[in-house]
Tab-separated table of C-alpha atoms in Angstrom:
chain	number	residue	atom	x	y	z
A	1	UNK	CA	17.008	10.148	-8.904
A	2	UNK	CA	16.503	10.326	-5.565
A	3	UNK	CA	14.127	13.001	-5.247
A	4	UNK	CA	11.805	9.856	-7.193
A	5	UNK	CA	12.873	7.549	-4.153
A	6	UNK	CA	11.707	10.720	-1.855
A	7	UNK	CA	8.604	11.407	-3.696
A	8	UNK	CA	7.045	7.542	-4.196
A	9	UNK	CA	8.803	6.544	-0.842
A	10	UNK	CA	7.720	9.532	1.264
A	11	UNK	CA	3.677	9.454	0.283
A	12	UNK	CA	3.454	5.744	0.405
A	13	UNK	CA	5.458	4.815	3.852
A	14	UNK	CA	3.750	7.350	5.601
A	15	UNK	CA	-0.203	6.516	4.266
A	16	UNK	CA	1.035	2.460	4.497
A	17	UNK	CA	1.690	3.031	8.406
A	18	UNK	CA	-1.633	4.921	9.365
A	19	UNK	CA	-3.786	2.576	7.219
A	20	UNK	CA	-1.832	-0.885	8.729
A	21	UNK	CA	-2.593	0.895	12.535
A	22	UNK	CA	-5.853	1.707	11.360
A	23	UNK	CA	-7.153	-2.154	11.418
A	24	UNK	CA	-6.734	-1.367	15.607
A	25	UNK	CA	-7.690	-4.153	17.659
A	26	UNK	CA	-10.228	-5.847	15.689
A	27	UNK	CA	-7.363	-7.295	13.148
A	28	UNK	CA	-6.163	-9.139	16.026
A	29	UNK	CA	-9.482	-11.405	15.715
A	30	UNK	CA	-10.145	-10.520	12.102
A	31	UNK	CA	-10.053	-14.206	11.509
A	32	UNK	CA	-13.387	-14.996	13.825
A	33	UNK	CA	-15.620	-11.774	12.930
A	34	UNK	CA	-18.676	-12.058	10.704
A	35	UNK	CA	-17.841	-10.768	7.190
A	36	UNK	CA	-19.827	-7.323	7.880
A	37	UNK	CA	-16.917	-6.833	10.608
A	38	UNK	CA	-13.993	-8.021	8.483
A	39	UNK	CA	-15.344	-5.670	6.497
A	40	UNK	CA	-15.146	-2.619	8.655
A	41	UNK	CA	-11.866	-3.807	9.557
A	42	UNK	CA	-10.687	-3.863	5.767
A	43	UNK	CA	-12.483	-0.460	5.241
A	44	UNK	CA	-10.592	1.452	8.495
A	45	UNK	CA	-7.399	-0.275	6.667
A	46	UNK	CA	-8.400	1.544	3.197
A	47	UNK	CA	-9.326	4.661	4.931
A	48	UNK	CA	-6.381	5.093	7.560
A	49	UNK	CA	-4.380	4.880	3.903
A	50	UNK	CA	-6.142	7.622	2.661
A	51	UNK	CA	-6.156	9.683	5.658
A	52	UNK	CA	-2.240	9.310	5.890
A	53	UNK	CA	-1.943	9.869	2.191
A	54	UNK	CA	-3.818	13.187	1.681
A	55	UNK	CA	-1.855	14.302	4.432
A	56	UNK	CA	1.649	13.466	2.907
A	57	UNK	CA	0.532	14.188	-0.995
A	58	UNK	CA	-0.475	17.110	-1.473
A	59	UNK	CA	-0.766	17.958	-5.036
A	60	UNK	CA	1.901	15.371	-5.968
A	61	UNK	CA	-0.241	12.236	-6.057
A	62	UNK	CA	-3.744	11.409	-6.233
A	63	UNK	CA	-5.847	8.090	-5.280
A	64	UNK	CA	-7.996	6.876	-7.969
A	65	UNK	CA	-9.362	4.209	-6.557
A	66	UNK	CA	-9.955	2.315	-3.431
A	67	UNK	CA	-11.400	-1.194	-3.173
A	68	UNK	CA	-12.224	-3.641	-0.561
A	69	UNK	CA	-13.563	-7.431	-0.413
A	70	UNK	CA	-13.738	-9.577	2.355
A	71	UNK	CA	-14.062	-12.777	-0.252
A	72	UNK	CA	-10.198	-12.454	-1.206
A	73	UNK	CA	-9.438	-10.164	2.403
A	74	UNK	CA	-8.355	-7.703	-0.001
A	75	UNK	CA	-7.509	-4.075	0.168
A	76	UNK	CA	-6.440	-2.535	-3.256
A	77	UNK	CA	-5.652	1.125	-3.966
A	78	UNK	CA	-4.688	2.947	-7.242
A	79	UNK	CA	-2.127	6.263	-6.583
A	80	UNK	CA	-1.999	8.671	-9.369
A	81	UNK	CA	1.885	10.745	-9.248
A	82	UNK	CA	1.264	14.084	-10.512
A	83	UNK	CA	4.768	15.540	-10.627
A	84	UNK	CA	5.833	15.292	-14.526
A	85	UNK	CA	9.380	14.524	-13.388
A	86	UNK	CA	7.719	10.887	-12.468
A	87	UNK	CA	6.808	10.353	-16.140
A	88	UNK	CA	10.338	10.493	-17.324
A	89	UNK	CA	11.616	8.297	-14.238
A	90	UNK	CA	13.729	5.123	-15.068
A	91	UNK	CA	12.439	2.051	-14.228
A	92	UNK	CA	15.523	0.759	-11.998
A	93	UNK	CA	15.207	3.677	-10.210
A	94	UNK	CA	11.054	2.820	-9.825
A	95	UNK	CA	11.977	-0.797	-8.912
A	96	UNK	CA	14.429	-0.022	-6.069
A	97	UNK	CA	11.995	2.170	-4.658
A	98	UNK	CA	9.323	-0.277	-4.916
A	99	UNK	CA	11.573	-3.040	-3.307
A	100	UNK	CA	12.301	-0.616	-0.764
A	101	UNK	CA	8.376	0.237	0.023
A	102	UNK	CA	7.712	-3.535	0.141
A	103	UNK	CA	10.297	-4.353	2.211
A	104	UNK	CA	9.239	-1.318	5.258
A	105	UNK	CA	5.716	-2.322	4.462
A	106	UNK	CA	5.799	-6.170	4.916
A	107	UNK	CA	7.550	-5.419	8.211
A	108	UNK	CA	4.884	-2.856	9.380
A	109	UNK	CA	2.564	-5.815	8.365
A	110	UNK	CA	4.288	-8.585	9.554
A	111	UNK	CA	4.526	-6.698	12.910
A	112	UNK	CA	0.582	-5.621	12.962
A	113	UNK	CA	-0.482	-9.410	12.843
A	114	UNK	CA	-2.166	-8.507	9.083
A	115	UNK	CA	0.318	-11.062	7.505
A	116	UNK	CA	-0.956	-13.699	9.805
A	117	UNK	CA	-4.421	-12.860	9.026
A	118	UNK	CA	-4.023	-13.626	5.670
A	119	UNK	CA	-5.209	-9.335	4.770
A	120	UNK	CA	-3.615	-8.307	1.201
A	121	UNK	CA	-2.724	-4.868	0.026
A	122	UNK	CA	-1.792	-3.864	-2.650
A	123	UNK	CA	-0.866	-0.818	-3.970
A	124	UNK	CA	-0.742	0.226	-7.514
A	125	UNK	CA	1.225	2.843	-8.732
A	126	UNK	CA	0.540	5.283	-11.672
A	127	UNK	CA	2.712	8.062	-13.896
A	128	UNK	CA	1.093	10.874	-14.686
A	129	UNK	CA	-0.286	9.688	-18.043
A	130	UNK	CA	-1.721	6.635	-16.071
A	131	UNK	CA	0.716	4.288	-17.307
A	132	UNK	CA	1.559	1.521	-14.864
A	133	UNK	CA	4.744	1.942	-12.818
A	134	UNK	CA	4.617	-0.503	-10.160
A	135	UNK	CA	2.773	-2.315	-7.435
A	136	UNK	CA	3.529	-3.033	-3.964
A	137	UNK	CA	1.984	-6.339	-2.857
A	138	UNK	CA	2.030	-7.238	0.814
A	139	UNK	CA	0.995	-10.893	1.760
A	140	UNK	CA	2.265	-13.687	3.043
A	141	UNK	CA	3.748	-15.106	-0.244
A	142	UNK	CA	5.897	-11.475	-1.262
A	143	UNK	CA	6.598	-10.681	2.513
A	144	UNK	CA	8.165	-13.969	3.187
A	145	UNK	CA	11.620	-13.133	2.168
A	146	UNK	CA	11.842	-9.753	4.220
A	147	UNK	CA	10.580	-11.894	7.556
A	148	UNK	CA	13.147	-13.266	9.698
């Protein structure tokens, strides 16, 4: 099971951490830009995700969609896992992982000011056959109990 944990852990840490450091300065006044900045700032999130991801991936994971909205300070993205061996995976095993992603991620958020923002992202995780296997939320509210 742990080449799941490697797999899952390895594609979303790494595109989580370019996409939070992506916001760059302008998440640091998200709050007081017009909504054609937050925007841009929620968009350089989405995209510093899918830079990091296609370089982690590969062929083991797709994104099927990406979506932003300033109205709910929202980024959302859908991950496809192409490896077969995810299909079969057992769901304790799925849960620990995702645990584990929220955890590192609410601390790379909590640390990049997003949390205080109020910026979601969420992450939505697929098995090959597109059946749901798990989302990681980061916000205030599922972050709280892995801030000290």
């Amino acid at each position: 099971m742990k080449w799941i944990i490697g797999i899952i852990s390895a594609v979303i840490a790494f595109s989580t951490m370019a996409s939070l450091t992506g916001g760059g300065n302008r998440l640091a006044n998200y709050d007081t830009l017009d909504d054609a900045s937050q925007q841009e700032v929620l968009d350089n999130i989405a995209n510093g995700f899918k830079a990091g991801f296609n370089l982690t991936a590969g062929k083991r994971a797709e994104i099927t969609q990406i979506y932003t909205d300033t109205s709910y300070d929202l980024v959302s993205i859908s991950v496809k896992y192409n490896d077969e061996r995810i299909e079969t995976a057992p769901a304790d095993a799925i849960e620990k992982t995702r645990q584990m992603l929220t955890k590192q991620t609410c601390k790379l958020a909590n640390k990049q000011k997003m949390l205080e923002r109020g910026i979601t992202m969420r992450i939505r995780m697929h098995r090959p056959s597109g059946a749901r296997m798990g989302t990681v939320q980061v916000d205030p509210e599922h972050c709280a109990r892995y801030i000290t």
